Amino acid sequence: MPAPTYGTDKAVSLQFVDDIVSLVPSSSTDNNQPVMKQRPELVYPGPDSRAVLPPPQADSVGGSPQVNVKKRRKKYLFRRQAAGEGNVNYQRDLSEPPLIYRQPAKTAPVGQKGYDESVKERKRKRAARQAKSGDKKSLWPF
C-alpha cells in the first residue's frame, strides 16, 4: 500500500527529506545575485510651475452622508431599545427566548407527576441486563 502524498506526488518521507535539503544552503561558489540597476534621478517641477497652486479642497468629513447615516442608525437603535424595555416579548439575548415560547402547550399534561429519574434508570438497567443475558426467548418474534 503506497504512502499518502498529500498532493505533492511524493511519499511523505521523501517530501520531508526534500524540504530539509532545500533549507540547507548550497555550498556552490557562483553567487546568483540579482542584478540591481540604479534608480534614475528624481524629476522636480520647474520653479515657474510652483507659482500657481490649486486651492485647497474643502473639508468634506463633517458633511459626509456616511457619518449622518451612522448617527441616525445609532439613534434608531437607542430608540428601539428604549421602546422594548417594558415589553415582555422583547428579546434581549438570543439565549433568552420570549415568554410565549416558555408557555406549555395547551395539550401538555399539567399537574401529572411522571416517573422519578431513579425509576427510569432502574428500568433501563433491567432492560439492558435482560438483553445482555442472551435469553433465547428474546430471539423468537412471537
PDB file of N, CA and C in Angstrom, residues 81-119:
ATOM      1  N   GLN A  81     -34.324  50.207  21.519  1.00  0.00           N
ATOM      2  CA  GLN A  81     -34.016  49.560  22.789  1.00  0.00           C
ATOM      3  C   GLN A  81     -34.851  50.159  23.910  1.00  0.00           C
ATOM      4  N   ALA A  82     -35.009  51.475  23.899  1.00  0.00           N
ATOM      5  CA  ALA A  82     -35.801  52.132  24.943  1.00  0.00           C
ATOM      6  C   ALA A  82     -37.269  51.731  24.838  1.00  0.00           C
ATOM      7  N   ALA A  83     -37.762  51.523  23.626  1.00  0.00           N
ATOM      8  CA  ALA A  83     -39.163  51.134  23.440  1.00  0.00           C
ATOM      9  C   ALA A  83     -39.413  49.709  23.924  1.00  0.00           C
ATOM     10  N   GLY A  84     -38.414  48.861  23.876  1.00  0.00           N
ATOM     11  CA  GLY A  84     -38.601  47.468  24.263  1.00  0.00           C
ATOM     12  C   GLY A  84     -38.320  47.180  25.715  1.00  0.00           C
ATOM     13  N   GLU A  85     -38.027  48.200  26.512  1.00  0.00           N
ATOM     14  CA  GLU A  85     -37.672  47.971  27.913  1.00  0.00           C
ATOM     15  C   GLU A  85     -38.784  47.292  28.699  1.00  0.00           C
ATOM     16  N   GLY A  86     -40.016  47.774  28.626  1.00  0.00           N
ATOM     17  CA  GLY A  86     -41.093  47.215  29.431  1.00  0.00           C
ATOM     18  C   GLY A  86     -41.844  46.089  28.754  1.00  0.00           C
ATOM     19  N   ASN A  87     -41.567  45.815  27.509  1.00  0.00           N
ATOM     20  CA  ASN A  87     -42.291  44.807  26.748  1.00  0.00           C
ATOM     21  C   ASN A  87     -41.822  43.414  27.165  1.00  0.00           C
ATOM     22  N   VAL A  88     -42.745  42.530  27.525  1.00  0.00           N
ATOM     23  CA  VAL A  88     -42.369  41.182  27.952  1.00  0.00           C
ATOM     24  C   VAL A  88     -41.913  40.333  26.773  1.00  0.00           C
ATOM     25  N   ASN A  89     -42.339  40.678  25.571  1.00  0.00           N
ATOM     26  CA  ASN A  89     -41.934  39.910  24.396  1.00  0.00           C
ATOM     27  C   ASN A  89     -40.616  40.400  23.815  1.00  0.00           C
ATOM     28  N   TYR A  90     -40.045  41.442  24.400  1.00  0.00           N
ATOM     29  CA  TYR A  90     -38.770  41.971  23.907  1.00  0.00           C
ATOM     30  C   TYR A  90     -37.663  40.986  24.251  1.00  0.00           C
ATOM     31  N   GLN A  91     -36.907  40.599  23.254  1.00  0.00           N
ATOM     32  CA  GLN A  91     -35.865  39.602  23.433  1.00  0.00           C
ATOM     33  C   GLN A  91     -34.516  40.313  23.480  1.00  0.00           C
ATOM     34  N   ARG A  92     -33.908  40.326  24.660  1.00  0.00           N
ATOM     35  CA  ARG A  92     -32.626  40.994  24.807  1.00  0.00           C
ATOM     36  C   ARG A  92     -31.495  40.155  24.231  1.00  0.00           C
ATOM     37  N   ASP A  93     -31.487  38.881  24.526  1.00  0.00           N
ATOM     38  CA  ASP A  93     -30.433  37.983  24.072  1.00  0.00           C
ATOM     39  C   ASP A  93     -31.053  36.850  23.277  1.00  0.00           C
ATOM     40  N   LEU A  94     -30.222  36.223  22.445  1.00  0.00           N
ATOM     41  CA  LEU A  94     -30.702  35.054  21.714  1.00  0.00           C
ATOM     42  C   LEU A  94     -30.879  33.862  22.652  1.00  0.00           C
ATOM     43  N   SER A  95     -30.129  33.850  23.754  1.00  0.00           N
ATOM     44  CA  SER A  95     -30.244  32.743  24.693  1.00  0.00           C
ATOM     45  C   SER A  95     -31.474  32.875  25.580  1.00  0.00           C
ATOM     46  N   GLU A  96     -32.132  34.021  25.558  1.00  0.00           N
ATOM     47  CA  GLU A  96     -33.334  34.229  26.362  1.00  0.00           C
ATOM     48  C   GLU A  96     -34.543  34.270  25.431  1.00  0.00           C
ATOM     49  N   PRO A  97     -35.262  33.158  25.296  1.00  0.00           N
ATOM     50  CA  PRO A  97     -36.404  33.153  24.382  1.00  0.00           C
ATOM     51  C   PRO A  97     -37.557  33.983  24.935  1.00  0.00           C
ATOM     52  N   PRO A  98     -38.439  34.459  24.069  1.00  0.00           N
ATOM     53  CA  PRO A  98     -39.594  35.221  24.550  1.00  0.00           C
ATOM     54  C   PRO A  98     -40.487  34.362  25.443  1.00  0.00           C
ATOM     55  N   LEU A  99     -41.310  35.023  26.244  1.00  0.00           N
ATOM     56  CA  LEU A  99     -42.172  34.300  27.185  1.00  0.00           C
ATOM     57  C   LEU A  99     -43.178  33.406  26.476  1.00  0.00           C
ATOM     58  N   ILE A 100     -43.558  33.769  25.265  1.00  0.00           N
ATOM     59  CA  ILE A 100     -44.523  32.953  24.517  1.00  0.00           C
ATOM     60  C   ILE A 100     -43.972  31.547  24.301  1.00  0.00           C
ATOM     61  N   TYR A 101     -42.668  31.455  24.044  1.00  0.00           N
ATOM     62  CA  TYR A 101     -42.066  30.146  23.804  1.00  0.00           C
ATOM     63  C   TYR A 101     -41.909  29.341  25.088  1.00  0.00           C
ATOM     64  N   ARG A 102     -41.941  29.989  26.232  1.00  0.00           N
ATOM     65  CA  ARG A 102     -41.777  29.290  27.501  1.00  0.00           C
ATOM     66  C   ARG A 102     -43.098  28.801  28.074  1.00  0.00           C
ATOM     67  N   GLN A 103     -44.215  29.133  27.440  1.00  0.00           N
ATOM     68  CA  GLN A 103     -45.528  28.674  27.892  1.00  0.00           C
ATOM     69  C   GLN A 103     -45.699  27.210  27.491  1.00  0.00           C
ATOM     70  N   PRO A 104     -46.260  26.364  28.366  1.00  0.00           N
ATOM     71  CA  PRO A 104     -46.505  24.980  27.963  1.00  0.00           C
ATOM     72  C   PRO A 104     -47.637  24.919  26.936  1.00  0.00           C
ATOM     73  N   ALA A 105     -47.615  23.896  26.119  1.00  0.00           N
ATOM     74  CA  ALA A 105     -48.663  23.723  25.116  1.00  0.00           C
ATOM     75  C   ALA A 105     -49.989  23.430  25.809  1.00  0.00           C
ATOM     76  N   LYS A 106     -51.090  23.753  25.132  1.00  0.00           N
ATOM     77  CA  LYS A 106     -52.414  23.527  25.721  1.00  0.00           C
ATOM     78  C   LYS A 106     -52.704  22.042  25.888  1.00  0.00           C
ATOM     79  N   THR A 107     -52.093  21.211  25.049  1.00  0.00           N
ATOM     80  CA  THR A 107     -52.324  19.768  25.126  1.00  0.00           C
ATOM     81  C   THR A 107     -51.365  19.082  26.094  1.00  0.00           C
ATOM     82  N   ALA A 108     -50.420  19.819  26.656  1.00  0.00           N
ATOM     83  CA  ALA A 108     -49.442  19.220  27.568  1.00  0.00           C
ATOM     84  C   ALA A 108     -50.120  18.853  28.878  1.00  0.00           C
ATOM     85  N   PRO A 109     -49.778  17.685  29.426  1.00  0.00           N
ATOM     86  CA  PRO A 109     -50.376  17.303  30.710  1.00  0.00           C
ATOM     87  C   PRO A 109     -49.828  18.191  31.826  1.00  0.00           C
ATOM     88  N   VAL A 110     -50.724  18.822  32.560  1.00  0.00           N
ATOM     89  CA  VAL A 110     -50.319  19.725  33.637  1.00  0.00           C
ATOM     90  C   VAL A 110     -50.733  19.108  34.958  1.00  0.00           C
ATOM     91  N   GLY A 111     -49.836  19.116  35.927  1.00  0.00           N
ATOM     92  CA  GLY A 111     -50.154  18.603  37.251  1.00  0.00           C
ATOM     93  C   GLY A 111     -49.955  17.106  37.394  1.00  0.00           C
ATOM     94  N   GLN A 112     -49.578  16.401  36.352  1.00  0.00           N
ATOM     95  CA  GLN A 112     -49.355  14.963  36.449  1.00  0.00           C
ATOM     96  C   GLN A 112     -47.885  14.722  36.748  1.00  0.00           C
ATOM     97  N   LYS A 113     -47.661  13.886  37.727  1.00  0.00           N
ATOM     98  CA  LYS A 113     -46.291  13.549  38.050  1.00  0.00           C
ATOM     99  C   LYS A 113     -45.862  12.385  37.174  1.00  0.00           C
ATOM    100  N   GLY A 114     -44.683  12.487  36.656  1.00  0.00           N
ATOM    101  CA  GLY A 114     -44.137  11.389  35.875  1.00  0.00           C
ATOM    102  C   GLY A 114     -43.327  10.476  36.776  1.00  0.00           C
ATOM    103  N   TYR A 115     -42.602   9.564  36.178  1.00  0.00           N
ATOM    104  CA  TYR A 115     -41.749   8.663  36.939  1.00  0.00           C
ATOM    105  C   TYR A 115     -40.515   9.424  37.408  1.00  0.00           C
ATOM    106  N   ASP A 116     -40.006   9.042  38.564  1.00  0.00           N
ATOM    107  CA  ASP A 116     -38.752   9.603  39.047  1.00  0.00           C
ATOM    108  C   ASP A 116     -37.621   9.147  38.131  1.00  0.00           C
ATOM    109  N   GLU A 117     -36.556   9.906  38.135  1.00  0.00           N
ATOM    110  CA  GLU A 117     -35.407   9.537  37.314  1.00  0.00           C
ATOM    111  C   GLU A 117     -34.791   8.230  37.792  1.00  0.00           C
ATOM    112  N   SER A 118     -34.839   7.984  39.075  1.00  0.00           N
ATOM    113  CA  SER A 118     -34.268   6.736  39.596  1.00  0.00           C
ATOM    114  C   SER A 118     -35.059   5.530  39.093  1.00  0.00           C
ATOM    115  N   VAL A 119     -36.391   5.657  38.997  1.00  0.00           N
ATOM    116  CA  VAL A 119     -37.230   4.560  38.489  1.00  0.00           C
ATOM    117  C   VAL A 119     -36.918   4.320  37.015  1.00  0.00           C
TER     118      VAL A 119
END
